[in-house]
Backbone as ProteinMPNN parsed JSONL, in Angstrom:
{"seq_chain_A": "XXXXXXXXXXXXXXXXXXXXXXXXXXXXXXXXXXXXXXXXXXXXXXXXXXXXXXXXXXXXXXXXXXXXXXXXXXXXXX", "coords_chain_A": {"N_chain_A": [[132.004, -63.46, 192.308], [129.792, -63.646, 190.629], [128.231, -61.55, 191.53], [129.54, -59.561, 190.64], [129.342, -59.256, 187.97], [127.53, -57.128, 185.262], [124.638, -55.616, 185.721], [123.766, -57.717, 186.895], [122.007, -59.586, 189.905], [121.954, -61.305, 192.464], [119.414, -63.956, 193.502], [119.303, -66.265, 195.315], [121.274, -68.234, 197.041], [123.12, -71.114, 197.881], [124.518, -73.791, 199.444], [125.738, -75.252, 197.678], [124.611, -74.394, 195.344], [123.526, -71.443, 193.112], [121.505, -68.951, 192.267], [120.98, -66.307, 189.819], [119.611, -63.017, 188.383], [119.966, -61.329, 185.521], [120.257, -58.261, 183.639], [119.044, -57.192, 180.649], [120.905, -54.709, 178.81], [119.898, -52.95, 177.114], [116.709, -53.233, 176.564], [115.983, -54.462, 179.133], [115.096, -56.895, 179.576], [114.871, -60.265, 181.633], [116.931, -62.835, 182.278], [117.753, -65.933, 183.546], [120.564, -67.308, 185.621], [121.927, -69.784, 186.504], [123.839, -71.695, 189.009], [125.477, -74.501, 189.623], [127.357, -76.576, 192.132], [128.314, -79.619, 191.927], [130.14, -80.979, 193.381], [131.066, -84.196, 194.045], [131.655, -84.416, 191.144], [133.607, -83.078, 190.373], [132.755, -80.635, 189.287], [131.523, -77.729, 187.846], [127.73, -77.391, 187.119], [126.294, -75.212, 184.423], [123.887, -73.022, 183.922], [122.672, -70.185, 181.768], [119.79, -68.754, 180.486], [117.352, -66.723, 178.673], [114.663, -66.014, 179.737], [112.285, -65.56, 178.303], [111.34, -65.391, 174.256], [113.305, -66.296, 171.884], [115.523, -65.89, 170.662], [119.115, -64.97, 171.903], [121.263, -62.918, 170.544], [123.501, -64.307, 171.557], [124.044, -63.014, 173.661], [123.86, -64.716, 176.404], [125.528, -66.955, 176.147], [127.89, -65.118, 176.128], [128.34, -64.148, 178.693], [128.989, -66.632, 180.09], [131.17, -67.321, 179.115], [132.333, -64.619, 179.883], [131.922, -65.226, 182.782], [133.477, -67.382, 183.182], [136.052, -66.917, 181.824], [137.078, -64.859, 184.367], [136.656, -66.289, 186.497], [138.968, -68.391, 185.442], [141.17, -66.8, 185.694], [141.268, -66.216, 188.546], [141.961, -68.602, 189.406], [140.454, -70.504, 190.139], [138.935, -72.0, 188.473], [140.409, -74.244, 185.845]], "CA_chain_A": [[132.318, -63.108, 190.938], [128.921, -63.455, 189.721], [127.602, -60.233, 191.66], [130.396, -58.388, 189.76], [128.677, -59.383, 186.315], [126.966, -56.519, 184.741], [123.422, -55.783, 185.66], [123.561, -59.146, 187.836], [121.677, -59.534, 191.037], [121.804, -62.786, 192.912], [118.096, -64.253, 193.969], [119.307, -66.879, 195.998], [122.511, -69.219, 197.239], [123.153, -72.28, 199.035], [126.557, -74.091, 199.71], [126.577, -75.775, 196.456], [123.461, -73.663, 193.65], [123.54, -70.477, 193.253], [121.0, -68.431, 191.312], [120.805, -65.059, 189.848], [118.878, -62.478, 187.993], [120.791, -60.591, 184.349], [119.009, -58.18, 182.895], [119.8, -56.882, 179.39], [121.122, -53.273, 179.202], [118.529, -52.225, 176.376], [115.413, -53.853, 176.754], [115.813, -54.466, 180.554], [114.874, -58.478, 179.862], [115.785, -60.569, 182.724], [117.472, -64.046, 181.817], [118.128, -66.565, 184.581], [121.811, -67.463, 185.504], [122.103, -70.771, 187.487], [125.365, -72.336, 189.039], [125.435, -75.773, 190.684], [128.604, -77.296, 192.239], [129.321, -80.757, 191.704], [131.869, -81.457, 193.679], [131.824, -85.282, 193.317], [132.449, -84.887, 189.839], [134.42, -81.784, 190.513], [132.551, -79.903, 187.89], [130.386, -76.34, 188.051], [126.953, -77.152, 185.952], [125.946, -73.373, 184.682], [122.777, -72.425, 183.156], [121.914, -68.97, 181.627], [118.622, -68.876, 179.313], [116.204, -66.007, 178.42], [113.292, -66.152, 180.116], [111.23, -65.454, 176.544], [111.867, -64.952, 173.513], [113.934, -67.01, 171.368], [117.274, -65.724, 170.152], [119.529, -63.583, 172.208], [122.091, -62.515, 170.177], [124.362, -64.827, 172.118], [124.205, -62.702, 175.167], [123.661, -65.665, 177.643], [127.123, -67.224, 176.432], [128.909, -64.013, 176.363], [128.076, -64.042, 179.846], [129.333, -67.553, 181.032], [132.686, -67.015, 178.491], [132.89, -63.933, 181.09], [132.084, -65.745, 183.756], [134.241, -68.582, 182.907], [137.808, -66.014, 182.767], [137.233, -64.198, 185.76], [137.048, -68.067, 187.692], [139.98, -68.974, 185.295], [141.889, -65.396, 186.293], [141.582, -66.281, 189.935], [142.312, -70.146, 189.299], [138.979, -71.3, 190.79], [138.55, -73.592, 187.368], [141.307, -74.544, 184.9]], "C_chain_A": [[131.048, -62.924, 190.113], [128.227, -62.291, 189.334], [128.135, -59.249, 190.724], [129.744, -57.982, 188.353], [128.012, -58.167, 186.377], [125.444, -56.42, 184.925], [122.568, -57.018, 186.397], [123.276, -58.847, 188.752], [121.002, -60.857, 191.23], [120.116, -63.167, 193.606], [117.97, -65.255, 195.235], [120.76, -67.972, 195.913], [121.9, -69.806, 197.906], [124.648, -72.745, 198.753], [126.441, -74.546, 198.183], [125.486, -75.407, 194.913], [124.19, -72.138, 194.282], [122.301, -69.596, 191.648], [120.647, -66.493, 191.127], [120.055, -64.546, 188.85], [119.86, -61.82, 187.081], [120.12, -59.961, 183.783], [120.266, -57.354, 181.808], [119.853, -55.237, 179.385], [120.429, -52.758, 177.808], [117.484, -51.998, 175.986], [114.921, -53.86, 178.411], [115.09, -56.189, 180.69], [115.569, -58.877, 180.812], [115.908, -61.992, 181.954], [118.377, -64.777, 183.173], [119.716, -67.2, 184.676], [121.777, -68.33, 186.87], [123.466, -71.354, 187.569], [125.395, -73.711, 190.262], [126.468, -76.761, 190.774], [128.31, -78.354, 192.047], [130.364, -81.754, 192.345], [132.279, -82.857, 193.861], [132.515, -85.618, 192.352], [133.268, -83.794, 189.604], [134.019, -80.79, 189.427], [131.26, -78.581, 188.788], [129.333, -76.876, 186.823], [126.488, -75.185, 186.094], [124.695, -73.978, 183.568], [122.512, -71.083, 183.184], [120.984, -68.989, 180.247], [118.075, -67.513, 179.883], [115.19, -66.371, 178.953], [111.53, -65.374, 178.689], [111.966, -64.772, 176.095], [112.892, -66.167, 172.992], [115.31, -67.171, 170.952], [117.514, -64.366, 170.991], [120.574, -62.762, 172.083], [123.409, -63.076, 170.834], [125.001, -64.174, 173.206], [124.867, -63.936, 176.386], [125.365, -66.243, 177.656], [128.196, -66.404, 176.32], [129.176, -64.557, 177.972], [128.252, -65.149, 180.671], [130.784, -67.436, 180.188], [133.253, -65.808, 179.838], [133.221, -64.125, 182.241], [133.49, -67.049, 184.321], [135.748, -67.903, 182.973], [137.619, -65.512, 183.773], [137.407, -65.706, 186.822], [138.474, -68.386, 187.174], [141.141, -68.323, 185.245], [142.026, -65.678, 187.492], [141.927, -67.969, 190.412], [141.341, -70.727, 190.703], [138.81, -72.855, 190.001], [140.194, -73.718, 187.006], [141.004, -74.071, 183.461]], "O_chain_A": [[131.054, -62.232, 189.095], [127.801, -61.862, 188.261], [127.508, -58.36, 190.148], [129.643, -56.884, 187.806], [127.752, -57.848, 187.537], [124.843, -57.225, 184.214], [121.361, -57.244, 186.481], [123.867, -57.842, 189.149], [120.059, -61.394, 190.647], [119.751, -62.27, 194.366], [117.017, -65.255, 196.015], [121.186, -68.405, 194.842], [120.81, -69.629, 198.451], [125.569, -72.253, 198.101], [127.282, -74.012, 197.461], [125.556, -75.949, 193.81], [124.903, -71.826, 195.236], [122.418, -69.745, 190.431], [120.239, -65.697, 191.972], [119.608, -65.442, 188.135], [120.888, -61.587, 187.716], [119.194, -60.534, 183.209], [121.458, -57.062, 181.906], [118.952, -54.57, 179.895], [120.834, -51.601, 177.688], [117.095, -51.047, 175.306], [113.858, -53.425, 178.853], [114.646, -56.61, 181.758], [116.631, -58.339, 181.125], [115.077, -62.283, 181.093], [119.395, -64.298, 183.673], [120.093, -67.639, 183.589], [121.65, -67.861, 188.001], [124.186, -71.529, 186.586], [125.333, -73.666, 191.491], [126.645, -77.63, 189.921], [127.162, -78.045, 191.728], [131.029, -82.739, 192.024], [133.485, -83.102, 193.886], [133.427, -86.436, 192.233], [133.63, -83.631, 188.439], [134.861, -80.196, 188.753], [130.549, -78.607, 189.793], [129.773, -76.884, 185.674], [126.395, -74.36, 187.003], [124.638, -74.925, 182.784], [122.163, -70.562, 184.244], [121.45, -69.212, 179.129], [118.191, -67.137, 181.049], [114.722, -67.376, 178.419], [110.367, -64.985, 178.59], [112.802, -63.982, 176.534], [113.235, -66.983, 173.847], [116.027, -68.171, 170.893], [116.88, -63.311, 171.025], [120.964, -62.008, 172.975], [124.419, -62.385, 170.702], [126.095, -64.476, 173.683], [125.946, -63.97, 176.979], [126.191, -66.133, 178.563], [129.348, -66.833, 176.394], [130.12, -65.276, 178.3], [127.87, -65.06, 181.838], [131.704, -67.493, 181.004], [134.234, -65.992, 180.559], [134.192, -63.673, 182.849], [134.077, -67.348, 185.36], [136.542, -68.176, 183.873], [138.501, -66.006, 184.475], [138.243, -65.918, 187.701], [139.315, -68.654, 188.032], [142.151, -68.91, 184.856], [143.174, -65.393, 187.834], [142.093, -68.374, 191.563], [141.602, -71.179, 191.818], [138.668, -74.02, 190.373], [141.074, -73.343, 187.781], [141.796, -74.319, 182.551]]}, "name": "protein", "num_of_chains": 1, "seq": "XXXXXXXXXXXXXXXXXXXXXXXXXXXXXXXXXXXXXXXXXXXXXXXXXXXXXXXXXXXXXXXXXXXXXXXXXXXXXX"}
């Protein structure tokens, strides 16, 4: 689901991280998009930040709100 994202290209998995590359469709900034299972505490931690720069128009959490229905469309999360 992540590859699907927009402009997303994954850098690296393992059974339970996952990290990818987002870049912005008018600048071409890249902004890191990390995902690390949990599964003792049954939880996904996510991280997406800008790699510089300070404000990004609230890109980054567009982009886990997106991420976040498409998992809760295929009842991955809740």
């Amino acid at each position: 689901m992540v590859a699907s994202l927009a402009r997303t290209k994954i850098v690296s998995e393992a059974d339970d991280y996952l990290h990818a590359e987002c870049s912005s469709a008018f600048f071409g900034f890249v902004d890191d998009l990390e995902l690390h299972l949990r599964a003792r505490q049954n939880v996904i931690a996510v991280r997406s930040a800008a790699r510089v720069g300070h404000g990004d128009f609230g890109v980054n959490r567009g982009r886990i709100e997106q991420l976040r229905s498409l998992l809760a469309q295929r009842r991955v999360i809740r």
